[in-house]
């Protein structure tokens, strides 16, 4: 006799069974009209058609069942590149990347010198992630070590899967934000010992971008990555044409932008490069070879006028692509709105982005590329139960459109184009119901 699960979630659901880029978008997922996901000790212990799970022995009298109608259960979203210190720069008017950084973003990040301010915005930011159905994040903090420490602490309180770290930047930023490479190296070591593989946290070694690092600093980043090879490396790459030009003015010894990071051993399978819009064929080949990830952040790219990322071209090269908000240049923390922007960006490049690609790059595919698929990203037995229940009727207009759906892909497409934070009916983190019907259950 099986031990009954503590809780079960019932409703329509999808689970990924293949990579849509390989199997084709129509063959990559399984749709259950009436699914049941049985959860025990934070993990999924059974998933499938509700009648089968009900008969499996995992559902007993003591099992609490949450039943969602007019909804779709999907894996919790993974935001593969975002900045928690940038709450104050969401909707900052009128600039492109380099002026936006100087005029808005660096001053906003300086405010995090104040611990209580950093704590306040970390809590606000994480709550906003959850309200949008995001259950795992790959995040920047800023140069102050406490800014990373506080984010890890706040994420640990809600048991959220996170990778983050303190940000190396020793050049061309305001003095109050610059930190010497040696101090940043020591900070990172301290934080790695404290947080790497602590609960659901992992440490990322983060360099803001080549434009704000000296050669000495990049040497230290290299050394740190060699000492801790299983920590992610996370940075920005090739977002804006002025940035690309400046990178090569600062590092003329390298043949292209990616070569700067490569010189310091930073193009690896656990490297995450935000943006990657203006890459040459050769750079794409080298990214495909290393297995590094591009974090595609279309809302940010549109907002800053950075350019049109070519999802099809990059995917055809075999480069891994995850979706990301890049909040605050991306002005919201919604992965659904990110998918909407990705669709519109792809349309302008002559490619119609199928919803299977968009959802995969925000859930199972993102987890696979990050090496997190042993933990999250799908509705599978053994995985941590990070789930989002999407409301099929969050607005009158959406209810009207959803009523006309003929397939699961129609429904996914409507969610990705029309959805936002109002779409989140409920969120489970590691099996715990943390958000339901507009209310956060933080204690
Ligand atoms: N490049 C370097 N820093 C940043 C940042 O904070 N946001 C974005 N979008 N690009 C960057
Ligand atoms: Zn960014």
XYZ file of C-alpha atoms and ligand atoms in Angstrom:
455
model
C 0.000 0.000 0.000
C 1.452 3.366 -1.059
C 1.718 6.235 1.397
C -0.892 8.842 0.346
C 0.502 12.124 -0.952
C 0.014 15.146 1.292
C -1.549 17.240 -1.397
C -2.692 16.991 -4.995
C -3.393 19.591 -7.626
C -6.111 18.817 -10.153
C -7.009 20.485 -13.453
C -5.979 20.679 -17.106
C -2.192 20.506 -17.438
C 0.691 20.237 -19.861
C 3.970 18.429 -19.567
C 6.894 18.579 -21.984
C 8.037 15.270 -23.476
C 10.589 16.554 -26.012
C 12.512 19.593 -27.226
C 10.230 21.332 -29.774
C 13.206 22.416 -31.870
C 14.111 18.723 -32.370
C 10.759 16.904 -32.218
C 8.706 19.688 -33.794
C 6.399 21.977 -31.841
C 3.363 19.733 -32.359
C 5.105 16.692 -30.846
C 6.787 18.107 -27.779
C 4.111 18.096 -25.145
C 1.433 16.001 -23.547
C -1.876 17.643 -22.692
C -4.142 16.328 -19.947
C -7.703 17.604 -19.978
C -8.059 16.524 -16.349
C -4.696 15.907 -14.686
C -3.752 15.192 -11.122
C -0.359 16.014 -9.673
C 0.270 14.294 -6.347
C 2.837 15.988 -4.126
C 4.653 14.736 -1.062
C 7.517 16.385 0.793
C 7.710 19.099 -1.891
C 8.160 16.613 -4.729
C 5.868 15.316 -7.435
C 5.134 11.673 -6.647
C 2.525 11.009 -9.345
C 1.306 12.873 -12.394
C -1.142 11.915 -15.098
C -4.753 11.559 -15.949
C -6.746 12.250 -12.766
C -8.641 8.940 -12.864
C -5.392 6.999 -13.062
C -3.715 8.966 -10.276
C -6.842 8.634 -8.107
C -6.627 4.868 -8.554
C -2.871 4.729 -7.983
C -2.841 4.612 -4.196
C -1.190 8.038 -3.883
C -4.487 9.734 -3.112
C -5.930 8.867 0.269
C -8.423 10.388 2.656
C -5.702 12.559 4.154
C -4.669 13.995 0.762
C -5.690 17.621 0.345
C -6.860 18.206 -3.251
C -6.855 21.676 -4.854
C -9.098 21.490 -7.921
C -8.797 24.271 -10.528
C -11.430 24.681 -13.238
C -11.110 26.996 -16.285
C -7.368 26.907 -15.750
C -4.177 25.363 -17.086
C -1.461 23.981 -14.854
C 2.054 24.493 -16.237
C 5.531 24.166 -14.743
C 6.624 27.239 -12.759
C 8.338 29.787 -14.985
C 12.097 30.229 -14.963
C 13.373 33.764 -15.530
C 16.911 33.276 -16.844
C 18.182 36.858 -16.497
C 16.828 39.578 -14.251
C 18.053 42.421 -11.990
C 16.440 42.845 -8.581
C 18.206 46.195 -7.827
C 16.436 47.820 -10.755
C 12.985 48.246 -9.254
C 13.485 52.019 -9.447
C 14.338 52.061 -13.152
C 11.301 50.264 -14.541
C 9.829 52.729 -17.047
C 12.804 55.125 -17.153
C 12.196 57.360 -20.155
C 14.147 58.114 -23.233
C 17.568 56.439 -23.313
C 19.408 53.636 -25.023
C 21.613 51.199 -23.128
C 24.757 53.176 -22.258
C 22.988 56.413 -21.280
C 20.253 54.424 -19.541
C 22.954 52.780 -17.404
C 24.689 56.047 -16.576
C 21.629 58.227 -16.044
C 19.248 55.832 -14.356
C 20.615 52.431 -13.487
C 23.901 53.106 -11.714
C 22.280 55.747 -9.458
C 19.460 53.302 -8.659
C 21.922 50.540 -7.761
C 23.861 52.886 -5.451
C 20.734 53.079 -3.288
C 21.348 49.472 -2.318
C 24.232 50.588 -0.116
C 21.461 50.921 2.449
C 20.770 47.390 3.738
C 17.178 48.057 4.700
C 16.422 49.481 1.254
C 18.014 46.427 -0.381
C 15.925 44.155 1.809
C 12.747 46.053 1.012
C 13.197 45.848 -2.729
C 14.360 42.219 -2.603
C 11.056 41.341 -0.942
C 9.053 43.466 -3.352
C 10.881 41.936 -6.316
C 10.430 38.308 -5.215
C 6.758 38.849 -4.430
C 6.312 40.290 -7.911
C 8.074 37.250 -9.453
C 5.633 34.958 -7.672
C 2.610 37.044 -8.641
C 3.732 36.478 -12.229
C 4.153 32.720 -11.853
C 7.942 32.760 -11.798
C 9.293 30.151 -9.406
C 13.017 30.101 -10.339
C 15.315 33.014 -11.080
C 18.772 33.711 -12.477
C 19.454 37.118 -11.010
C 21.920 39.969 -10.777
C 22.357 41.861 -7.543
C 24.922 44.674 -7.570
C 28.505 45.206 -6.392
C 27.791 45.347 -2.649
C 28.173 41.904 -1.091
C 25.171 42.429 1.176
C 23.014 43.033 -1.920
C 23.543 39.422 -2.992
C 23.380 38.062 0.542
C 20.003 39.726 1.148
C 18.524 38.347 -2.072
C 19.655 34.821 -1.158
C 18.192 35.236 2.332
C 14.835 36.445 1.076
C 14.661 33.687 -1.569
C 15.518 31.087 1.089
C 12.612 32.286 3.235
C 10.197 31.289 0.485
C 12.321 28.331 -0.636
C 12.620 29.676 -4.169
C 15.159 28.183 -6.569
C 17.682 30.876 -7.357
C 21.100 31.490 -8.732
C 22.563 34.904 -8.023
C 25.776 36.555 -6.953
C 27.565 39.781 -6.347
C 28.488 41.757 -9.481
C 32.059 42.457 -10.544
C 32.513 46.009 -11.864
C 35.656 48.031 -11.191
C 35.766 50.464 -14.148
C 33.626 53.172 -15.750
C 30.949 53.080 -13.052
C 30.437 55.722 -10.334
C 32.958 55.448 -7.472
C 30.195 54.526 -5.041
C 29.357 51.494 -7.133
C 32.857 50.402 -8.147
C 34.473 47.678 -6.083
C 38.080 46.619 -6.467
C 38.609 43.265 -8.106
C 40.383 41.910 -5.033
C 37.545 42.902 -2.695
C 34.962 41.517 -5.122
C 36.885 38.249 -5.329
C 36.873 37.931 -1.526
C 33.161 38.807 -1.356
C 32.351 36.153 -3.924
C 34.351 33.476 -2.086
C 32.588 34.269 1.164
C 29.183 34.137 -0.517
C 29.995 30.930 -2.396
C 30.814 29.237 0.891
C 27.615 30.543 2.395
C 25.134 29.995 -0.418
C 26.356 27.688 -3.169
C 24.214 24.527 -3.074
C 22.621 25.743 0.145
C 18.990 24.571 -0.110
C 17.681 25.687 -3.476
C 20.388 28.330 -4.010
C 23.384 28.245 -6.299
C 26.038 30.867 -6.735
C 26.699 32.642 -10.047
C 29.977 34.409 -10.736
C 28.749 37.629 -12.329
C 30.643 40.180 -14.368
C 28.428 43.141 -15.304
C 29.951 43.263 -18.797
C 33.372 43.764 -20.354
C 32.820 47.537 -20.485
C 32.928 47.875 -16.697
C 35.809 45.488 -15.981
C 39.565 45.971 -16.156
C 41.794 43.215 -17.482
C 42.953 42.596 -13.900
C 39.362 42.097 -12.842
C 38.629 39.672 -15.661
C 41.742 37.729 -14.562
C 40.254 37.454 -11.070
C 36.907 36.341 -12.476
C 38.783 33.707 -14.467
C 40.585 32.513 -11.371
C 37.346 32.315 -9.401
C 35.629 30.353 -12.168
C 38.558 27.918 -12.237
C 38.292 27.459 -8.479
C 34.505 26.985 -8.602
C 33.802 25.483 -12.024
C 30.282 24.411 -11.136
C 29.185 27.988 -10.386
C 27.473 29.642 -13.329
C 29.196 32.528 -15.088
C 26.688 35.271 -15.947
C 27.156 38.492 -17.919
C 25.821 40.672 -20.755
C 26.934 40.261 -24.362
C 26.281 42.092 -27.597
C 23.097 43.910 -26.608
C 23.587 47.268 -28.287
C 25.749 48.355 -31.225
C 27.450 51.217 -29.312
C 28.251 48.751 -26.535
C 29.789 46.294 -29.046
C 31.933 49.092 -30.514
C 33.083 50.264 -27.081
C 33.966 46.693 -26.025
C 36.400 46.411 -28.909
C 37.806 49.914 -28.284
C 38.570 48.844 -24.714
C 39.881 45.391 -25.687
C 41.349 45.879 -29.178
C 43.498 42.785 -28.791
C 40.396 40.591 -29.304
C 38.771 39.809 -32.630
C 35.186 40.187 -31.417
C 33.111 40.782 -28.273
C 32.724 37.113 -27.317
C 36.499 36.632 -27.647
C 37.000 38.967 -24.683
C 35.135 36.582 -22.373
C 36.698 33.571 -24.101
C 40.180 34.896 -23.400
C 39.336 34.669 -19.696
C 37.888 31.156 -19.974
C 34.311 32.370 -19.591
C 32.549 30.835 -22.603
C 31.501 27.538 -21.074
C 28.450 25.298 -20.909
C 27.373 26.953 -17.651
C 27.875 30.494 -18.960
C 24.774 32.664 -19.346
C 25.022 35.576 -21.767
C 22.157 38.055 -21.672
C 20.959 39.353 -25.064
C 23.396 38.260 -27.808
C 21.569 40.291 -30.445
C 24.435 41.445 -32.659
C 26.546 38.294 -32.904
C 28.508 37.182 -35.965
C 28.151 33.704 -37.454
C 31.503 32.846 -35.969
C 30.476 33.929 -32.481
C 27.279 31.867 -32.761
C 29.305 28.827 -33.816
C 31.552 29.241 -30.801
C 28.559 29.599 -28.446
C 26.983 26.472 -29.939
C 30.249 24.605 -29.426
C 30.668 25.636 -25.804
C 27.017 24.967 -24.950
C 26.598 28.404 -23.353
C 23.113 29.880 -22.944
C 21.750 33.101 -24.425
C 19.133 34.716 -22.188
C 16.761 36.300 -24.701
C 15.124 39.360 -23.161
C 12.799 40.801 -25.802
C 10.839 43.219 -23.593
C 14.109 44.855 -22.563
C 15.416 44.862 -26.129
C 12.296 46.656 -27.350
C 12.254 49.109 -24.474
C 15.903 50.151 -24.926
C 15.704 49.919 -28.718
C 18.611 47.490 -28.623
C 17.666 45.452 -31.685
C 15.781 42.395 -32.878
C 17.144 39.105 -31.563
C 16.834 36.468 -34.296
C 15.496 33.435 -32.421
C 15.404 31.205 -35.504
C 18.905 32.047 -36.681
C 20.403 31.531 -33.235
C 18.477 28.281 -32.655
C 19.460 26.996 -36.120
C 23.090 27.436 -35.081
C 22.369 25.108 -32.158
C 22.815 27.799 -29.515
C 20.749 27.300 -26.355
C 18.180 30.034 -25.797
C 16.329 30.715 -22.542
C 13.747 33.461 -22.090
C 14.224 36.219 -19.551
C 12.656 39.481 -18.404
C 15.880 41.481 -17.908
C 13.910 43.540 -15.403
C 14.218 46.740 -15.100
C 15.112 47.412 -18.755
C 12.350 44.888 -19.215
C 9.630 46.783 -17.424
C 7.807 43.854 -15.869
C 8.469 40.458 -14.328
C 5.984 38.541 -16.466
C 7.273 35.601 -18.484
C 3.961 35.642 -20.387
C 4.622 39.242 -21.452
C 8.185 38.196 -22.297
C 6.786 35.498 -24.613
C 4.483 38.092 -26.192
C 7.452 40.369 -26.890
C 9.449 37.404 -28.215
C 6.623 36.594 -30.636
C 6.463 40.156 -31.930
C 10.253 40.362 -32.238
C 10.298 37.095 -34.195
C 7.483 38.333 -36.446
C 9.614 41.360 -37.342
C 12.370 38.896 -38.289
C 9.961 36.919 -40.502
C 9.479 33.984 -38.117
C 6.257 33.082 -36.314
C 7.290 31.830 -32.892
C 5.153 28.819 -31.991
C 3.919 28.864 -28.374
C 5.638 25.508 -27.755
C 9.030 27.218 -28.239
C 8.091 30.090 -25.960
C 6.766 27.962 -23.102
C 9.658 25.509 -23.444
C 12.262 28.305 -23.277
C 10.559 29.542 -20.097
C 10.163 26.134 -18.369
C 11.516 22.686 -19.306
C 14.014 23.897 -21.920
C 15.324 26.620 -19.650
C 15.799 24.058 -16.864
C 17.561 21.638 -19.200
C 19.960 24.308 -20.445
C 20.750 25.383 -16.888
C 21.276 21.786 -15.749
C 18.267 22.205 -13.457
C 16.077 19.595 -15.149
C 16.832 17.143 -12.341
C 14.947 19.557 -10.078
C 12.456 21.778 -11.908
C 10.922 22.844 -15.215
C 8.400 20.093 -15.826
C 5.546 18.089 -14.361
C 7.400 14.866 -13.780
C 7.665 12.382 -10.958
C 10.685 13.144 -8.776
C 10.859 16.854 -9.629
C 10.277 19.613 -7.103
C 6.655 20.699 -7.293
C 7.002 24.221 -8.689
C 3.726 24.841 -10.494
C 1.690 27.709 -11.855
C -2.030 27.583 -12.379
C -2.910 29.898 -15.240
C -6.431 31.301 -15.198
C -8.119 30.820 -18.576
C -10.552 33.667 -17.850
C -8.581 36.476 -16.182
C -10.295 39.130 -18.306
C -13.571 39.273 -20.194
C -11.701 39.484 -23.463
C -9.555 36.462 -22.714
C -12.556 34.454 -21.537
C -14.208 35.251 -24.873
C -11.152 34.209 -26.884
C -10.480 31.071 -24.829
C -14.055 29.923 -25.450
C -13.135 29.666 -29.140
C -9.982 27.565 -28.622
C -9.749 24.395 -30.617
C -6.419 23.031 -29.406
C -3.960 23.249 -26.556
C -1.725 25.339 -28.800
C -4.541 27.868 -29.346
C -4.852 28.107 -25.579
C -1.094 28.458 -24.995
C -0.899 31.121 -27.676
C -3.731 33.141 -26.134
C -2.018 32.927 -22.734
C 1.300 34.060 -24.204
C -0.134 36.966 -26.165
C -2.914 38.186 -23.874
C -1.703 37.045 -20.471
C 0.003 38.954 -17.674
C 0.083 38.874 -13.868
C -3.724 38.649 -13.807
C -3.342 35.207 -15.385
C -1.757 33.738 -12.255
C -4.472 31.953 -10.263
C -2.116 29.995 -8.001
C 1.571 29.257 -7.513
C 3.203 26.320 -5.739
C 6.827 26.468 -4.692
C 8.335 23.149 -3.718
C 4.829 21.834 -3.149
C 3.686 24.716 -0.993
C 0.787 26.888 -2.113
C 2.399 30.295 -1.916
C -0.031 32.405 -3.951
C -3.707 31.971 -4.635
C -6.471 34.244 -5.933
C -4.415 37.414 -5.605
C -3.038 36.765 -2.187
C 0.517 35.873 -1.223
C 0.823 33.292 1.527
C 4.288 34.181 2.753
C 4.151 32.660 6.234
N 24.565 45.801 -19.648
C 25.303 46.038 -18.546
N 24.536 46.224 -17.462
C 23.271 46.109 -17.883
C 22.015 46.213 -17.220
O 21.899 46.428 -16.020
N 20.910 46.005 -18.005
C 20.995 45.735 -19.329
N 19.881 45.556 -20.030
N 22.155 45.658 -19.964
C 23.279 45.835 -19.253
Zn 20.531 42.580 -17.828
